Amino acid sequence: MFPTETVYGLGANALCDSAVAQVYALKGRPSFNPLIVHVKDQEQAQKYGIFSETACLLAKKFWPGPLTLVVPLNPHSGVSKLALAGLDTVALRVPAHPMAQALLSLLDFPLVAPSANKSGHLSPTTSQHAKDSLAHKSPFLLEGGPCEKGIESTIVSVLGSGCTLLRPGALTLEDLESCLGAPLSFSQDKKILSPGQTDSHYAPHLPLRINALSPQAGECYIGFGPAPKAHFNLSEKGDLMEAAANLFACLHQADQGSLYEGIAIAPIPASGVGIALNDRLRRASFARETAL
Ligand code: TXA
Ligand code: MG
C-alpha cells in the first residue's frame, strides 16, 4: 500500500496476472471492474496506451497529478487482461505524490493501484485508514502522511476525437475545460463506460443522509461552513479544497465505534471539486444492501 496525492493505493505489478488477481481478491473487488495503471511519466504511459493529440495535451498539462486518462490499449502493452477486465482501453495515471513517484521510478513495471480499501467501502486518505481496511491482508505500507487532495482522480476517456468525463474527481471540470477550450461531455452510460461507477460505492457502515440542514436524534452531523451543531466540520470557512481533503477522514471518524446511529452531512455547493464531493456523497448515501 502506498500514498498518492488523492488516496492511498493498493499496488501490484500491472503486467503480472497473479499479482493483479491478488489485488481483486484482497479488496473483494468484482472482476468486471478494471484497474488504473500507474506509471511514472507520459513516456512510460505511451508504452501501454495510444495517445491522440488531445490525450497528449491533457497529459502534458496535468501530469503528474490527479487525472486518469482512458485511452485505446496498445495491443503489445503486456498489461494483464484481468486488470483491464477484458476492455480494449486502458486507464493510465501519473501520481504526483513524491513517494509514489519514487516508487514508480524504482520499478521497471507499472502498478495497478485501486484505492486501498475493501470494495465498496470508504476510500483511505491516511495510512491508518488503509491499515484498518486491509493491513491484515497486505502488510506492506509506505507511510506518506495524509493525502493532500483526499478524493480520487478525475477520469476522462479520450477515445477518437471526443473527451468524456467518466468520474468527477480532484481535478476540476473548469481546469479540464479551460485546457481543452471546449465543454466536456458527460458519460451517459457510466456502467458501461466506467464499470466501477456503480451507484452504491464509497459507503460508510452507518446510513448517510445528505443535504441535511441539521442533525436528527442519534445522528452524527458533518458540517460545511459555519455550523455550531456539527460534530465534525469539512471546512469551517467553506473552502471546497479543504472539504475534499477532509471528506473521507470525517466519514471514517463518524463511522467508528457505536456512538451514532447514522450520519447526516450538510449541503455542499456543486462547483469546482464540490462536483466530485457530491458524487461521492450521493453514492455513499445509497443503502449498504445494494453495495457491490
Ligand atoms: O485517485 C485514484 O484514481 C486512486 C489512486 C490510488 O490512484 N485510484 C482509484 O482506483 O481510485 P479505483 O480502482 O478505486 O477506481 C478506478 C476506476 C473505476 O471506477 C474503474 O471502473 C475505472 O477506474 N476504470 C479503470 N479502467 C477503466 C477503463 N479502461 N475504462 C473505463 N473506466 C475504467
Ligand atoms: Mg476505489
XYZ file of C-alpha atoms and ligand atoms in Angstrom:
326
model
C 0.000 0.000 0.000
C 1.385 3.436 -0.877
C 0.283 7.084 -0.735
C -0.782 9.172 -3.705
C -1.941 12.789 -3.619
C -5.559 11.588 -3.913
C -5.962 8.449 -1.749
C -3.774 5.505 -0.676
C -3.445 2.785 -3.322
C -3.018 -0.988 -3.151
C -0.275 -1.590 -5.711
C 0.657 -4.650 -7.766
C 2.637 -5.362 -10.933
C 0.237 -4.476 -13.769
C 1.973 -6.930 -16.106
C 1.569 -9.947 -13.817
C -1.761 -11.814 -13.785
C -1.220 -13.465 -10.408
C -0.289 -10.163 -8.707
C -3.360 -8.494 -10.212
C -5.545 -11.426 -9.159
C -4.387 -10.910 -5.570
C -5.497 -7.269 -5.663
C -9.014 -8.323 -6.711
C -9.047 -10.994 -4.002
C -7.729 -8.715 -1.195
C -10.243 -5.977 -1.966
C -13.135 -8.326 -2.713
C -13.463 -6.407 -5.959
C -15.696 -7.708 -8.741
C -13.605 -8.833 -11.690
C -15.634 -6.770 -14.182
C -14.254 -3.575 -12.616
C -10.937 -2.683 -14.317
C -7.949 -1.116 -12.526
C -5.987 2.078 -13.147
C -2.417 1.515 -14.355
C 0.007 3.896 -12.596
C 3.175 4.959 -14.385
C 5.970 7.410 -13.627
C 5.556 9.675 -16.661
C 3.874 10.163 -20.017
C 6.678 8.377 -21.848
C 6.030 5.202 -19.879
C 2.249 5.688 -20.293
C 2.671 5.645 -24.077
C 4.046 2.097 -23.899
C 0.643 0.931 -22.714
C -1.864 3.301 -24.291
C -2.310 5.053 -27.629
C -2.306 8.811 -27.158
C -4.209 11.121 -29.507
C -3.311 14.813 -29.757
C -5.970 15.601 -27.139
C -4.671 12.917 -24.776
C -1.147 14.363 -25.151
C -2.438 17.858 -24.447
C -4.149 16.748 -21.212
C -1.197 14.615 -20.112
C 1.277 17.461 -20.676
C -0.867 19.904 -18.764
C -1.990 17.786 -15.804
C 0.589 15.006 -15.235
C 1.827 14.320 -12.685
C -1.487 14.971 -10.963
C -4.992 13.730 -10.176
C -6.108 12.961 -13.741
C -6.664 9.439 -15.112
C -6.837 9.113 -18.894
C -8.700 6.221 -20.519
C -7.179 5.660 -23.968
C -7.091 2.797 -26.515
C -4.894 -0.051 -25.334
C -1.612 -0.561 -27.124
C -2.070 -4.161 -28.367
C 1.543 -5.020 -27.377
C 1.250 -3.458 -23.926
C 1.580 -6.659 -21.915
C -0.879 -5.284 -19.316
C -2.703 -8.123 -17.549
C -6.071 -8.802 -19.201
C -7.504 -9.275 -15.740
C -6.562 -5.677 -14.831
C -8.370 -4.460 -17.947
C -11.464 -6.572 -17.268
C -11.461 -7.537 -20.918
C -11.696 -3.946 -22.261
C -9.650 -2.749 -25.217
C -8.944 0.530 -23.432
C -6.589 1.262 -20.548
C -6.846 3.795 -17.690
C -3.482 5.480 -17.050
C -2.410 7.826 -14.277
C 0.832 9.540 -13.213
C 0.506 10.285 -9.486
C 2.196 13.411 -8.114
C 2.957 12.255 -4.562
C 6.766 12.172 -4.187
C 6.651 8.725 -2.571
C 4.525 7.307 -5.396
C 6.885 8.922 -7.907
C 9.917 7.454 -6.128
C 8.336 4.004 -6.021
C 7.390 4.027 -9.716
C 10.873 5.250 -10.671
C 12.459 2.300 -8.847
C 10.325 -0.274 -10.671
C 10.663 -1.435 -14.248
C 6.958 -2.232 -14.472
C 3.753 -0.190 -13.971
C 1.490 -0.638 -10.944
C -2.213 -1.239 -10.891
C -3.446 0.601 -7.805
C -7.064 0.717 -6.751
C -7.825 2.614 -3.570
C -6.523 0.607 -0.582
C -9.914 -0.257 0.917
C -12.348 -3.130 0.717
C -14.504 -2.862 -2.380
C -17.473 -0.529 -1.912
C -16.165 0.975 1.346
C -14.767 4.426 2.150
C -11.517 5.367 0.420
C -8.378 5.696 2.598
C -6.864 9.168 2.925
C -4.457 8.247 5.735
C -2.222 5.220 6.252
C -4.372 4.316 9.284
C -7.483 4.052 7.078
C -5.579 1.749 4.724
C -4.322 -0.355 7.647
C -7.790 -0.576 9.175
C -9.274 -1.770 5.891
C -6.595 -4.082 4.517
C -3.479 -4.370 6.741
C -4.319 -7.879 7.920
C -4.195 -8.890 4.263
C -1.422 -6.640 2.899
C 1.317 -5.972 5.471
C 3.454 -3.675 3.290
C 2.705 0.001 3.759
C 4.607 3.142 2.749
C 3.775 5.889 5.254
C 3.254 9.147 3.390
C 1.067 11.196 5.735
C -2.492 12.328 4.961
C -3.346 12.624 1.263
C -3.299 16.218 0.066
C -6.353 16.052 -2.244
C -8.368 13.470 -0.318
C -10.603 12.482 -3.221
C -9.855 10.197 -6.165
C -8.524 11.269 -9.548
C -10.817 12.650 -12.238
C -11.271 10.051 -15.002
C -11.597 11.233 -18.603
C -11.830 8.948 -21.614
C -10.122 10.171 -24.755
C -11.188 7.773 -27.467
C -11.167 9.120 -31.026
C -11.520 12.897 -31.043
C -14.039 13.228 -28.178
C -13.432 13.528 -24.439
C -15.885 12.182 -21.886
C -15.916 12.624 -18.136
C -16.242 9.184 -16.527
C -15.671 10.130 -12.871
C -15.544 13.621 -11.355
C -12.544 13.909 -9.049
C -9.791 16.055 -7.622
C -9.061 17.820 -10.911
C -11.942 20.194 -11.596
C -14.051 20.402 -14.754
C -13.174 24.078 -15.020
C -9.461 23.238 -15.248
C -10.082 20.493 -17.810
C -12.403 22.572 -19.953
C -10.101 25.582 -19.938
C -7.266 23.357 -21.171
C -9.457 21.769 -23.867
C -11.093 25.063 -24.833
C -14.419 23.221 -25.071
C -17.039 21.759 -22.744
C -16.508 18.155 -21.706
C -19.289 15.674 -22.391
C -20.604 13.559 -19.545
C -20.798 9.797 -19.723
C -24.445 8.840 -20.341
C -23.940 5.196 -19.507
C -21.452 5.110 -16.676
C -21.884 1.420 -16.003
C -20.571 0.550 -19.415
C -18.013 3.298 -19.855
C -16.523 3.161 -16.366
C -17.571 -0.116 -14.825
C -16.595 0.923 -11.291
C -19.073 3.780 -11.299
C -21.883 1.719 -9.888
C -24.365 3.675 -7.827
C -23.549 2.363 -4.385
C -19.877 2.930 -3.576
C -17.630 4.660 -1.062
C -20.128 3.687 1.629
C -19.772 4.056 5.411
C -21.333 1.343 7.586
C -23.883 3.755 9.051
C -26.720 5.141 6.935
C -25.827 8.524 5.444
C -28.270 11.413 4.924
C -27.059 14.092 2.520
C -28.024 17.784 2.123
C -29.069 17.824 5.795
C -29.531 21.249 7.369
C -29.368 19.896 10.925
C -28.936 16.524 12.687
C -31.791 14.274 13.807
C -31.669 12.292 17.064
C -28.764 9.814 17.102
C -27.080 11.264 14.036
C -23.521 12.488 13.751
C -23.629 15.815 11.904
C -20.861 16.783 9.495
C -20.985 20.482 8.672
C -19.656 22.634 5.875
C -19.132 26.333 6.639
C -20.294 27.780 9.975
C -22.277 25.017 11.734
C -22.463 25.262 15.530
C -24.299 21.920 15.855
C -21.698 19.966 13.847
C -19.722 17.112 15.429
C -17.194 17.414 12.590
C -16.707 20.115 10.000
C -15.373 19.613 6.462
C -14.298 23.253 6.323
C -15.492 25.919 8.710
C -14.523 28.614 6.255
C -16.441 26.886 3.451
C -13.370 26.021 1.364
C -14.104 23.163 -1.072
C -10.482 22.008 -1.420
C -10.194 21.761 2.350
C -13.528 19.920 2.431
C -12.296 17.405 -0.173
C -9.159 16.736 1.852
C -11.304 16.099 4.971
C -14.298 14.247 3.494
C -13.263 10.608 3.837
C -11.462 11.227 7.157
C -14.655 12.775 8.633
C -16.799 9.906 7.312
C -14.328 7.360 8.729
C -14.442 9.075 12.143
C -18.221 9.402 12.216
C -18.498 5.742 11.206
C -16.283 4.456 14.032
C -17.495 2.898 17.269
C -21.128 2.773 18.307
C -21.634 6.412 19.269
C -24.045 7.225 16.443
C -26.911 5.540 14.603
C -26.477 7.490 11.410
C -24.536 10.267 9.688
C -26.021 13.486 8.320
C -23.999 15.853 6.174
C -24.602 19.479 5.234
C -25.211 20.565 1.620
C -22.003 21.101 -0.368
C -22.008 23.557 -3.293
C -21.829 21.709 -6.628
C -18.991 23.714 -8.146
C -15.265 23.062 -8.556
C -14.217 19.972 -6.613
C -17.682 20.149 -4.958
C -18.987 18.231 -8.004
C -16.799 15.246 -7.050
C -17.728 15.599 -3.356
C -21.441 15.475 -4.188
C -20.873 12.495 -6.499
C -19.166 10.522 -3.688
C -21.778 11.555 -1.112
C -24.666 10.555 -3.348
C -23.105 7.116 -3.824
C -22.268 6.815 -0.126
C -25.877 7.567 0.772
C -27.213 4.540 -1.122
C -28.222 1.671 1.166
C -25.433 -0.781 2.039
C -27.511 -3.731 0.818
C -27.107 -2.561 -2.748
C -23.301 -2.222 -2.389
C -21.104 -4.462 -4.505
O -7.084 8.584 -7.371
C -7.197 7.455 -7.874
O -7.522 7.278 -9.050
C -6.882 6.268 -6.936
C -5.391 6.283 -6.594
C -4.953 5.107 -5.741
O -4.614 6.389 -7.759
N -7.274 5.026 -7.551
C -8.574 4.689 -7.733
O -8.741 3.420 -8.267
O -9.495 5.420 -7.462
P -10.118 2.632 -8.185
O -9.776 1.246 -8.616
O -10.704 2.780 -6.840
O -11.004 3.286 -9.283
C -10.711 3.068 -10.653
C -11.854 3.474 -11.542
C -13.015 2.507 -11.510
O -14.225 3.259 -11.476
C -12.883 1.763 -12.841
O -14.099 1.272 -13.318
C -12.312 2.840 -13.737
O -11.378 3.489 -12.899
N -11.592 2.298 -14.902
C -10.437 1.601 -14.915
N -10.102 1.230 -16.179
C -11.068 1.725 -16.984
C -11.304 1.689 -18.392
N -10.485 1.084 -19.234
N -12.405 2.322 -18.870
C -13.249 2.962 -18.025
N -13.088 3.033 -16.685
C -12.020 2.418 -16.169
Mg -11.910 2.932 -5.090
